[in-house]
Short mmCIF file of N, CA and C and ligand atoms in Angstrom, two decimals:
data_model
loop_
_atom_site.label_atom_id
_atom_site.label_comp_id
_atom_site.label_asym_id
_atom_site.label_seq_id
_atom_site.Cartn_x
_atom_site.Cartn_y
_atom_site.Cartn_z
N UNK T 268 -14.31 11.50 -25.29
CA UNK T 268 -15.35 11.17 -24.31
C UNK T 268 -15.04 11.87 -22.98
N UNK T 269 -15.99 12.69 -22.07
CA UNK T 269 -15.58 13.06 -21.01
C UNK T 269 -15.73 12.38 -19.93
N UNK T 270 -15.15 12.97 -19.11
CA UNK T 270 -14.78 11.89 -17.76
C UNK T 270 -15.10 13.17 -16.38
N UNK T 271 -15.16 12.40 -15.50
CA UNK T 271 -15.52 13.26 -14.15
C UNK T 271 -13.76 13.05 -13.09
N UNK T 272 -13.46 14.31 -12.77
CA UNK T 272 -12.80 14.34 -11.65
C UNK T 272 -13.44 14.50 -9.93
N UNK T 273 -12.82 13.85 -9.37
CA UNK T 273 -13.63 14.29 -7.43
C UNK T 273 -12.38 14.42 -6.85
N UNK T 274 -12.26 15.16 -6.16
CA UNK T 274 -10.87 15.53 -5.72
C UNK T 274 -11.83 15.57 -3.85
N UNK T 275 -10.71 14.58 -3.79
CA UNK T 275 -11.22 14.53 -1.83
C UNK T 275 -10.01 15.13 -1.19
N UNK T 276 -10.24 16.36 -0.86
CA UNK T 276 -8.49 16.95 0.04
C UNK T 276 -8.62 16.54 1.81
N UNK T 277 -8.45 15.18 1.51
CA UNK T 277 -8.16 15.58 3.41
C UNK T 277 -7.26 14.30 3.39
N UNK T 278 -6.47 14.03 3.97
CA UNK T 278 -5.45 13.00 3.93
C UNK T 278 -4.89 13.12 6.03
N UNK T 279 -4.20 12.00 6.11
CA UNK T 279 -4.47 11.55 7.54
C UNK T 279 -3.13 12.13 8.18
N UNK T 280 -1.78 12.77 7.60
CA UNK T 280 -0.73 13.62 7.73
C UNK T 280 -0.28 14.32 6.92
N UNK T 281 0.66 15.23 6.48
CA UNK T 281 1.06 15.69 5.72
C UNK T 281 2.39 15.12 5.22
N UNK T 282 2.43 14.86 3.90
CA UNK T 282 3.77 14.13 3.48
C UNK T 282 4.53 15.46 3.11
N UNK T 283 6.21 15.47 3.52
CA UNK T 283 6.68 16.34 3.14
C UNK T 283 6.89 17.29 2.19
N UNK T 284 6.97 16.53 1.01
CA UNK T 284 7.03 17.07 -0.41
C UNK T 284 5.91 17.34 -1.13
N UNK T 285 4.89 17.38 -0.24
CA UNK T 285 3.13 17.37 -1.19
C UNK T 285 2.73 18.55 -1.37
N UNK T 286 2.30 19.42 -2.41
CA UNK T 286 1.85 20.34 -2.72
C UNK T 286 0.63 20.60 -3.09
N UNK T 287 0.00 19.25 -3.04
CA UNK T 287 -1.61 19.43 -2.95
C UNK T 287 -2.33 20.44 -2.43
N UNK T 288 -3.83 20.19 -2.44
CA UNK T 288 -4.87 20.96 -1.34
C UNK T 288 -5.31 19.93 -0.79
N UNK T 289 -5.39 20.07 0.99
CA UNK T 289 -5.43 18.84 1.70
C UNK T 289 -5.38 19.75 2.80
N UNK T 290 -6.57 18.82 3.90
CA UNK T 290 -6.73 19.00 5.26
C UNK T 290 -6.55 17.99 6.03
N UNK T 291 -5.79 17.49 7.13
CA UNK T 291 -5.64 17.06 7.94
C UNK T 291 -6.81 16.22 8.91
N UNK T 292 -7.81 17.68 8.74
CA UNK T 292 -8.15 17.33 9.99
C UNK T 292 -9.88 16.71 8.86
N UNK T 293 -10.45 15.75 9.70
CA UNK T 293 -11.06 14.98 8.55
C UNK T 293 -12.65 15.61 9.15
N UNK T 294 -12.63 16.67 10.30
CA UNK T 294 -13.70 17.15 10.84
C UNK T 294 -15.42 17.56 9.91
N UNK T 295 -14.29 17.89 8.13
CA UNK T 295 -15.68 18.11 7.59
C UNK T 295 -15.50 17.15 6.22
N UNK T 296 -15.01 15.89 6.48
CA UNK T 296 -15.05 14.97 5.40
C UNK T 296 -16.74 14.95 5.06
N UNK T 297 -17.55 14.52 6.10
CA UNK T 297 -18.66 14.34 5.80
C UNK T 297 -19.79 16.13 5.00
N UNK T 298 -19.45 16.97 5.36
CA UNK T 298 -19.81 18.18 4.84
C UNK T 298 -19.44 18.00 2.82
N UNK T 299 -18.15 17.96 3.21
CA UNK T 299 -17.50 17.58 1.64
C UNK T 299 -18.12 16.93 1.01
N UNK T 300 -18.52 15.52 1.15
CA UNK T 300 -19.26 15.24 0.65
C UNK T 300 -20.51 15.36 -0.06
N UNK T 301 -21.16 15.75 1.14
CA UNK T 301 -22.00 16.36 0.59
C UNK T 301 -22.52 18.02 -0.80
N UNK T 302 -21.32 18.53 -0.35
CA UNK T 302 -20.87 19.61 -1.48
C UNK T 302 -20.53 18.80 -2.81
N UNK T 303 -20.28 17.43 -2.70
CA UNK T 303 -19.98 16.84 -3.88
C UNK T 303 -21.03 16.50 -4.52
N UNK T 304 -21.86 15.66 -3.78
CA UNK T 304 -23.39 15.41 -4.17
C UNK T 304 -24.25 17.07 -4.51
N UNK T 305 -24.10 18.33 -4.33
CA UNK T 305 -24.90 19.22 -4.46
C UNK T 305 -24.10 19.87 -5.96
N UNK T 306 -22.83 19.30 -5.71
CA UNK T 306 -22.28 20.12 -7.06
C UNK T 306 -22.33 19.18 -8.45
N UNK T 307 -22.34 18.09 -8.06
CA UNK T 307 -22.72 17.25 -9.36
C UNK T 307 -24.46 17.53 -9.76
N UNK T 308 -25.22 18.04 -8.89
CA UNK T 308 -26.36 18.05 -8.83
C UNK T 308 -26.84 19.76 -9.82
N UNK T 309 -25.86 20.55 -9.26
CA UNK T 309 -25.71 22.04 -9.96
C UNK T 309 -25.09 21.22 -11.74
N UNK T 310 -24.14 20.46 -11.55
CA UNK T 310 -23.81 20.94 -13.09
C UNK T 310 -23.90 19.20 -14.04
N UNK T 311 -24.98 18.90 -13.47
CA UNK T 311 -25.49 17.83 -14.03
C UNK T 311 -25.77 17.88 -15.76
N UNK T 312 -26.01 19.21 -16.40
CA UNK T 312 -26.07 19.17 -17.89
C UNK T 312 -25.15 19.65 -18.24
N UNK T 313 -24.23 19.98 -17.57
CA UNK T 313 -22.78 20.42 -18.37
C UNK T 313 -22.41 19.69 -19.90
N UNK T 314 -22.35 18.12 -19.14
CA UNK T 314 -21.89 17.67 -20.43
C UNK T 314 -22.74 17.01 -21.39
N UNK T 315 -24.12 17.56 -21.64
CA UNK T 315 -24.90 17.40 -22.52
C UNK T 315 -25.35 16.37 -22.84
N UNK T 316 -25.48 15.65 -21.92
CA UNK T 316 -26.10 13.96 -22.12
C UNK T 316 -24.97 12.88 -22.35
N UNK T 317 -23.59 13.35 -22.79
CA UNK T 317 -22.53 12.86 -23.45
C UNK T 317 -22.12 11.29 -22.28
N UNK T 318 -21.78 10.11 -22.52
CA UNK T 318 -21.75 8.78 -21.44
C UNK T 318 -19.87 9.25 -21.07
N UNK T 319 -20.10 8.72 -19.57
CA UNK T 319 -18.86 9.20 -18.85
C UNK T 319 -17.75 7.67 -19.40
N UNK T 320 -16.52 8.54 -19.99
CA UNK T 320 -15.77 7.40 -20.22
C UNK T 320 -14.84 6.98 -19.00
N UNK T 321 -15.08 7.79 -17.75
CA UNK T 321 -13.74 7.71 -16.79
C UNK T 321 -14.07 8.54 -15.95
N UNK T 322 -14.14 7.59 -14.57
CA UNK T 322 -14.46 8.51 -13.04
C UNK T 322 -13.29 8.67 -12.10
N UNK T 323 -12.69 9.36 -12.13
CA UNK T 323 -11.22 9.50 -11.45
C UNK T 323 -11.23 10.22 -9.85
N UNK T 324 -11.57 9.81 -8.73
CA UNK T 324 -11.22 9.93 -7.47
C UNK T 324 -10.03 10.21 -7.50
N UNK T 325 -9.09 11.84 -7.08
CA UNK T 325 -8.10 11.95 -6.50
C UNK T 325 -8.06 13.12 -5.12
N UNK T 326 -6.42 13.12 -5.12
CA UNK T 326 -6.84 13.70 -3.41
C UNK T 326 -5.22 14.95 -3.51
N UNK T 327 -4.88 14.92 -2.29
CA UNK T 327 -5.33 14.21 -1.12
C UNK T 327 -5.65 12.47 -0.81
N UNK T 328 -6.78 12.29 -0.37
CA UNK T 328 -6.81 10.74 -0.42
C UNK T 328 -8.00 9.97 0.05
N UNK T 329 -8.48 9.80 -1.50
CA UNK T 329 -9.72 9.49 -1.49
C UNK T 329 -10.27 7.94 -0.90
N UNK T 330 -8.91 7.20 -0.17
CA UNK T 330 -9.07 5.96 -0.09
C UNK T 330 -9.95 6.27 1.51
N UNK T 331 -9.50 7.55 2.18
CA UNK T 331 -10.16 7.54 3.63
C UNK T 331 -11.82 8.14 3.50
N UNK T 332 -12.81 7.89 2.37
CA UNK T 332 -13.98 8.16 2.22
C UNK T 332 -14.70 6.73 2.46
N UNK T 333 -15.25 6.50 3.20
CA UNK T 333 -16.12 5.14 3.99
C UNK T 333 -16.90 4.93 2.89
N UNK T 334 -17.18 3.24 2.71
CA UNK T 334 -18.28 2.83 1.68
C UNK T 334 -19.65 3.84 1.72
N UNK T 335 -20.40 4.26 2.78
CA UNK T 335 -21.37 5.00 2.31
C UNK T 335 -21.28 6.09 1.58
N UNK T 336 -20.06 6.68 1.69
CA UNK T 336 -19.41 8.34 1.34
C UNK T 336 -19.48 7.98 0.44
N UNK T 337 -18.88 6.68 -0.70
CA UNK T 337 -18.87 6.54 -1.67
C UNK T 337 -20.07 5.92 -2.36
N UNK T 338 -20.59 5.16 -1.85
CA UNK T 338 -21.97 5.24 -2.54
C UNK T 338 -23.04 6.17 -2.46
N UNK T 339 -22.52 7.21 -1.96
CA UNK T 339 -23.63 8.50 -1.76
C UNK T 339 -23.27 9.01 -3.34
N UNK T 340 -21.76 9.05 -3.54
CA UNK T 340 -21.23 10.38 -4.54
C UNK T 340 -21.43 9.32 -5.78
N UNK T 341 -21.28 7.60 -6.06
CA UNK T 341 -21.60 7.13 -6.81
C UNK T 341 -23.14 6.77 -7.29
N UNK T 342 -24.12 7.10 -6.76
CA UNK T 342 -25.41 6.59 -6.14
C UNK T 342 -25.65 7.84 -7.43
N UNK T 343 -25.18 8.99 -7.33
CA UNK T 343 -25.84 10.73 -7.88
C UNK T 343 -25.20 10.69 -9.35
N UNK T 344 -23.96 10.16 -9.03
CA UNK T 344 -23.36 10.14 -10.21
C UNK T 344 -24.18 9.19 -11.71
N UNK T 345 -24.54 7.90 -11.20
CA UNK T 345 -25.56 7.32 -11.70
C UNK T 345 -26.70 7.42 -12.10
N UNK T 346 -27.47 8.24 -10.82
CA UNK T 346 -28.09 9.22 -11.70
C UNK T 346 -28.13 9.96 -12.49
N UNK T 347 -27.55 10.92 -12.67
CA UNK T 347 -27.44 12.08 -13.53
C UNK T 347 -26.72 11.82 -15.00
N UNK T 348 -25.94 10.58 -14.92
CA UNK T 348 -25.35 10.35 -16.21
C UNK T 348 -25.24 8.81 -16.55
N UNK T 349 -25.15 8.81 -18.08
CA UNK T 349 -24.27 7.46 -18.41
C UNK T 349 -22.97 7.36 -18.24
N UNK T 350 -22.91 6.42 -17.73
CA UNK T 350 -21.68 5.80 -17.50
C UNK T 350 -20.95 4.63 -18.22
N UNK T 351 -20.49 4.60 -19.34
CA UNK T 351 -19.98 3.75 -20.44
C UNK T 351 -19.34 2.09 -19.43
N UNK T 352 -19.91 1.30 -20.21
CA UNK T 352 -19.77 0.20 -19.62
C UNK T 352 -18.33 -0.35 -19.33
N UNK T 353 -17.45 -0.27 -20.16
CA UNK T 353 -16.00 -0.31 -20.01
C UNK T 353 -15.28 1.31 -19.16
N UNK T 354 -16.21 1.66 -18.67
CA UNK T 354 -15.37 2.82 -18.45
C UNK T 354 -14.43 2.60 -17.12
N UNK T 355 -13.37 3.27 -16.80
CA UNK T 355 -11.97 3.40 -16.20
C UNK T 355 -13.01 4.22 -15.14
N UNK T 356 -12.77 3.56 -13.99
CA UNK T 356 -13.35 4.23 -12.64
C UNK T 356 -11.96 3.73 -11.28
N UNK T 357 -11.57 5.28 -11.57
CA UNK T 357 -9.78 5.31 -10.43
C UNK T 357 -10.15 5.65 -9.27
N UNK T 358 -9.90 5.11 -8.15
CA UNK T 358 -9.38 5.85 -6.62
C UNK T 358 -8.35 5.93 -6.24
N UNK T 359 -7.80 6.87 -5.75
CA UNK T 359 -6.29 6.90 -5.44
C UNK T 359 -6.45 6.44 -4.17
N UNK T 360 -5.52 5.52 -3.62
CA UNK T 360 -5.82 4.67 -1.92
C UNK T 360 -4.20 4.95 -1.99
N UNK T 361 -4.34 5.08 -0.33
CA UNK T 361 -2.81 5.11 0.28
C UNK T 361 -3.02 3.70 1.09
N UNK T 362 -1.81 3.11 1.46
CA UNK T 362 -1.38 1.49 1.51
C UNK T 362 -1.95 1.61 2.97
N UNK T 363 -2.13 2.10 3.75
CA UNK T 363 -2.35 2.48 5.36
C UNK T 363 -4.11 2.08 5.11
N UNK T 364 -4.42 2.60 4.41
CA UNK T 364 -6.09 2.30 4.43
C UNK T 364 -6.71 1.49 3.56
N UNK T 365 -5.64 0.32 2.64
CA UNK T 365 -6.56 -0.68 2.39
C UNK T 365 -5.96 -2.21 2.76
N UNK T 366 -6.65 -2.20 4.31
CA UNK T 366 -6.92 -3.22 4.49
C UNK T 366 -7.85 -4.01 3.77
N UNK T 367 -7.95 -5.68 4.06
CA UNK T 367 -9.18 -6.77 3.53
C UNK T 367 -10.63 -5.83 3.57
N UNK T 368 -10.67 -5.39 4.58
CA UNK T 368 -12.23 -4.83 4.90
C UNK T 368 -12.63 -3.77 3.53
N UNK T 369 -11.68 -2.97 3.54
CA UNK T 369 -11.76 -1.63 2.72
C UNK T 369 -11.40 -2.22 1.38
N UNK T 370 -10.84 -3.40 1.31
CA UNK T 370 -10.54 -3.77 0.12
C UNK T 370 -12.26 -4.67 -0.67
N UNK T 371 -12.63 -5.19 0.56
CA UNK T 371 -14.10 -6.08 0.11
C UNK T 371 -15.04 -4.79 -0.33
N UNK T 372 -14.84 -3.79 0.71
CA UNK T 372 -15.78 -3.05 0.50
C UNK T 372 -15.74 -2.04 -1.03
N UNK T 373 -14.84 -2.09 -1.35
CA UNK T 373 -14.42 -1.24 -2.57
C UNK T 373 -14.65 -2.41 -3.87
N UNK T 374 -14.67 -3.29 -3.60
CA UNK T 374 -15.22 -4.44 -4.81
C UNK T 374 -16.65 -4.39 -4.95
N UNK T 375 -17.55 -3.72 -4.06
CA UNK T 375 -19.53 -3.78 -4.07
C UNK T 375 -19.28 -2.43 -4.54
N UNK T 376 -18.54 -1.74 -5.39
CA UNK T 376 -18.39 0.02 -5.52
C UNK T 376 -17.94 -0.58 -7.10
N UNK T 377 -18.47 0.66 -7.90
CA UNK T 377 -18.05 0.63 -9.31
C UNK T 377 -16.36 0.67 -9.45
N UNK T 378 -15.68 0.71 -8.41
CA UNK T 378 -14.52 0.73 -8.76
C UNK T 378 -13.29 -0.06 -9.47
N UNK T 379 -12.95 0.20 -10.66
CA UNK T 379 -12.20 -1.14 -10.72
C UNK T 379 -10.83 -0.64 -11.63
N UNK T 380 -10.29 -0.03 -10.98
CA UNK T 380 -8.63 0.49 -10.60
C UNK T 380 -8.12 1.52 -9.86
N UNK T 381 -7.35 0.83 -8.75
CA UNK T 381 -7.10 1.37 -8.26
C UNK T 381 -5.44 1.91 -8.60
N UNK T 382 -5.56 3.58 -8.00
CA UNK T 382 -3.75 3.94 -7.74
C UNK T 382 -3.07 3.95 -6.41
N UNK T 383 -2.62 3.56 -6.26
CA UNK T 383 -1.92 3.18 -4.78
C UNK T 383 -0.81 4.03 -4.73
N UNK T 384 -0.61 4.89 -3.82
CA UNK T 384 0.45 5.57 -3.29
C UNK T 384 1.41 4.99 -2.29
N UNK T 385 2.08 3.97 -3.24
CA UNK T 385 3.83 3.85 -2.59
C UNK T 385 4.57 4.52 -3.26
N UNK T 386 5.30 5.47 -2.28
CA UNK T 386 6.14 6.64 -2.84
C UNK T 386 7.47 5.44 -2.71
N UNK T 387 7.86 4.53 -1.93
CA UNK T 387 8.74 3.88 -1.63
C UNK T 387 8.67 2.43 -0.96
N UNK T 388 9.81 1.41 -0.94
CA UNK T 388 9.57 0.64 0.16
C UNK T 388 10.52 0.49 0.97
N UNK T 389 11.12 1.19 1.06
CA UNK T 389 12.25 1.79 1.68
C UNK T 389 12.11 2.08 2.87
N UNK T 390 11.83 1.52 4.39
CA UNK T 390 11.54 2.37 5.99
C UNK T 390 11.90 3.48 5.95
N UNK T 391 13.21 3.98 5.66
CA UNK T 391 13.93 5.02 6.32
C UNK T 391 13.41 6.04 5.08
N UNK T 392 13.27 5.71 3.80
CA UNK T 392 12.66 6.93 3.02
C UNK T 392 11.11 7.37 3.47
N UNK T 393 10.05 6.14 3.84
CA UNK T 393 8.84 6.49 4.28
C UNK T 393 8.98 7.27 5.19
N UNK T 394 9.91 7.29 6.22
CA UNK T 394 9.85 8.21 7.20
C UNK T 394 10.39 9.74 7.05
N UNK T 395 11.46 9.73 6.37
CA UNK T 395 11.88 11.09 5.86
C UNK T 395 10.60 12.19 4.73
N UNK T 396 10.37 11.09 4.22
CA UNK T 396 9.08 11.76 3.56
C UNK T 396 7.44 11.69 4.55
N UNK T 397 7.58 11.44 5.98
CA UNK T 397 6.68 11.69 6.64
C UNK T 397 5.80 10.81 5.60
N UNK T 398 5.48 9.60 5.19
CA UNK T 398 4.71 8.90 4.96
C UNK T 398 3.37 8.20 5.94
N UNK T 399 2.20 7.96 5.82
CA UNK T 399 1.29 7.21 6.94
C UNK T 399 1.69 6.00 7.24
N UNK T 400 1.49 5.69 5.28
CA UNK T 400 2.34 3.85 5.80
C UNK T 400 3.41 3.34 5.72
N UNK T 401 4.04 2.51 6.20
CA UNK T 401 5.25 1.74 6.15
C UNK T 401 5.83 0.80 5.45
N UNK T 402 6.58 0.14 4.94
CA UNK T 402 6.74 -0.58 4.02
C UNK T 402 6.21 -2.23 4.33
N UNK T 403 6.11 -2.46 4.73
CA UNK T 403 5.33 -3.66 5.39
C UNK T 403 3.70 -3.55 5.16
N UNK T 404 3.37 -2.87 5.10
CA UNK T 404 2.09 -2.08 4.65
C UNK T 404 1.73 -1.74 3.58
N UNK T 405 2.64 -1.46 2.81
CA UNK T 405 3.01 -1.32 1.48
C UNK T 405 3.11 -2.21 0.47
N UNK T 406 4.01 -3.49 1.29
CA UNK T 406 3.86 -5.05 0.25
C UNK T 406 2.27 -5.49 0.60
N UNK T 407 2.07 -5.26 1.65
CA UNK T 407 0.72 -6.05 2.08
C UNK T 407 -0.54 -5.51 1.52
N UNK T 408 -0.73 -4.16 1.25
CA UNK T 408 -1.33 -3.96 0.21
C UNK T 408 -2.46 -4.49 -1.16
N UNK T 409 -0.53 -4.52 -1.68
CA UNK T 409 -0.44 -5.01 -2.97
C UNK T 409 -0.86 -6.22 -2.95
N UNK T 410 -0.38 -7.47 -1.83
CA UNK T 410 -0.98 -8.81 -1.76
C UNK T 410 -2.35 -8.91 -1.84
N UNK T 411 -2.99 -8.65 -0.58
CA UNK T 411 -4.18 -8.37 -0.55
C UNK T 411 -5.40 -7.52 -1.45
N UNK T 412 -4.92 -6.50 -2.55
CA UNK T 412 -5.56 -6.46 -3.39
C UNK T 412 -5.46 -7.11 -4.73
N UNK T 413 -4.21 -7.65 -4.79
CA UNK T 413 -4.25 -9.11 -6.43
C UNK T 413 -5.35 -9.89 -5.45
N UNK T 414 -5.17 -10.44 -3.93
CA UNK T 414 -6.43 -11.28 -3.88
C UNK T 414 -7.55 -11.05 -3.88
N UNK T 415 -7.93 -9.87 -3.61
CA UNK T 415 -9.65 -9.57 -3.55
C UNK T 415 -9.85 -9.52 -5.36
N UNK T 416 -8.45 -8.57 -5.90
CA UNK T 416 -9.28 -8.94 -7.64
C UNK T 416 -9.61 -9.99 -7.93
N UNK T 417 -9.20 -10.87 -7.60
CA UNK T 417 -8.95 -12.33 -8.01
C UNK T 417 -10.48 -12.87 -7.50
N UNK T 418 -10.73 -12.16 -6.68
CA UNK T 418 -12.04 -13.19 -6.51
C UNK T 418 -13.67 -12.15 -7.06
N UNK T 419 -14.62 -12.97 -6.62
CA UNK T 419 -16.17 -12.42 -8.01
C UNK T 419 -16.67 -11.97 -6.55
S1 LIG D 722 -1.18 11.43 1.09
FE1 LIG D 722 -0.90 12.25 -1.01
S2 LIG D 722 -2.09 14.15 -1.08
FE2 LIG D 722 -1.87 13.59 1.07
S3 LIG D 722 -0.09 14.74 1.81
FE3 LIG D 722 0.65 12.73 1.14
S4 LIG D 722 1.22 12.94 -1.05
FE4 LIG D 722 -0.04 14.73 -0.46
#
């Protein structure tokens, strides 16, 4: 069954060891987007009517795309295809950007698993690896999203 990749490259520093494609500067997050919505729109029959088993958001870091960003690119996506009812729909979120808010807001979004980037919880390793968030940030996270799953 095929699945869709979205690769969002803009992330809020550069972590030392990252070899991604990634911009810093978040000046044309909103442009991007929109190239996302025009390119799902170009290759909308690619996969021949076939239902999407798996929508995978990666980055860079797709957790800094605002609920509308994402219901713009999920809004097209819906259109243009089936989307299998059990299907695996990933965002990769870094611990710095999901707060309660971003966490409620990502529960009204088809999303329902997330990957969380703790490279560590370690202070002194987050910092050597130029990390955004901190380890305190990192457990808190994790708390706060078992509670939003937890609730309808
Ligand atoms: S947040 Fe992820 S993609 Fe961005 S620089 Fe760090 S490791 Fe690379």
């Amino acid at each position: 069954m095929p699945g869709l990749y979205l690769h969002i490259p803009f992330c809020k520093q550069a972590c030392h060891y990252c070899n991604f494609h990634f911009s810093t500067s978040l000046r044309q997050k909103g442009a991007m987007v929109d190239a996302i919505v025009r390119e799902l729109e170009r290759q909308k029959d690619y996969l021949q009517g076939a239902p999407l088993s798996s929508i995978y958001f990666g980055g860079g870091t797709p957790s800094l795309l605002d609920a509308g960003e994402l219901e713009r690119i999920f809004a097209k996506i819906y259109q243009l295809h089936t989307v299998q009812t059990e299907a695996e729909i990933t965002l990769e979120a870094n611990p710095d950007d999901l707060d309660l808010l971003k966490l409620q807001a990502l529960r009204n979004t088809p999303v329902n698993r997330l990957s969380i980037g703790i490279q560590s919880f370690a202070e002194e390793d987050l910092r050597f690896m130029n990390r955004a968030h901190n380890a305190q940030e990192a457990r808190a996270c994790i708390e706060n999203a078992l509670a939003r799953a937890s609730t309808t």
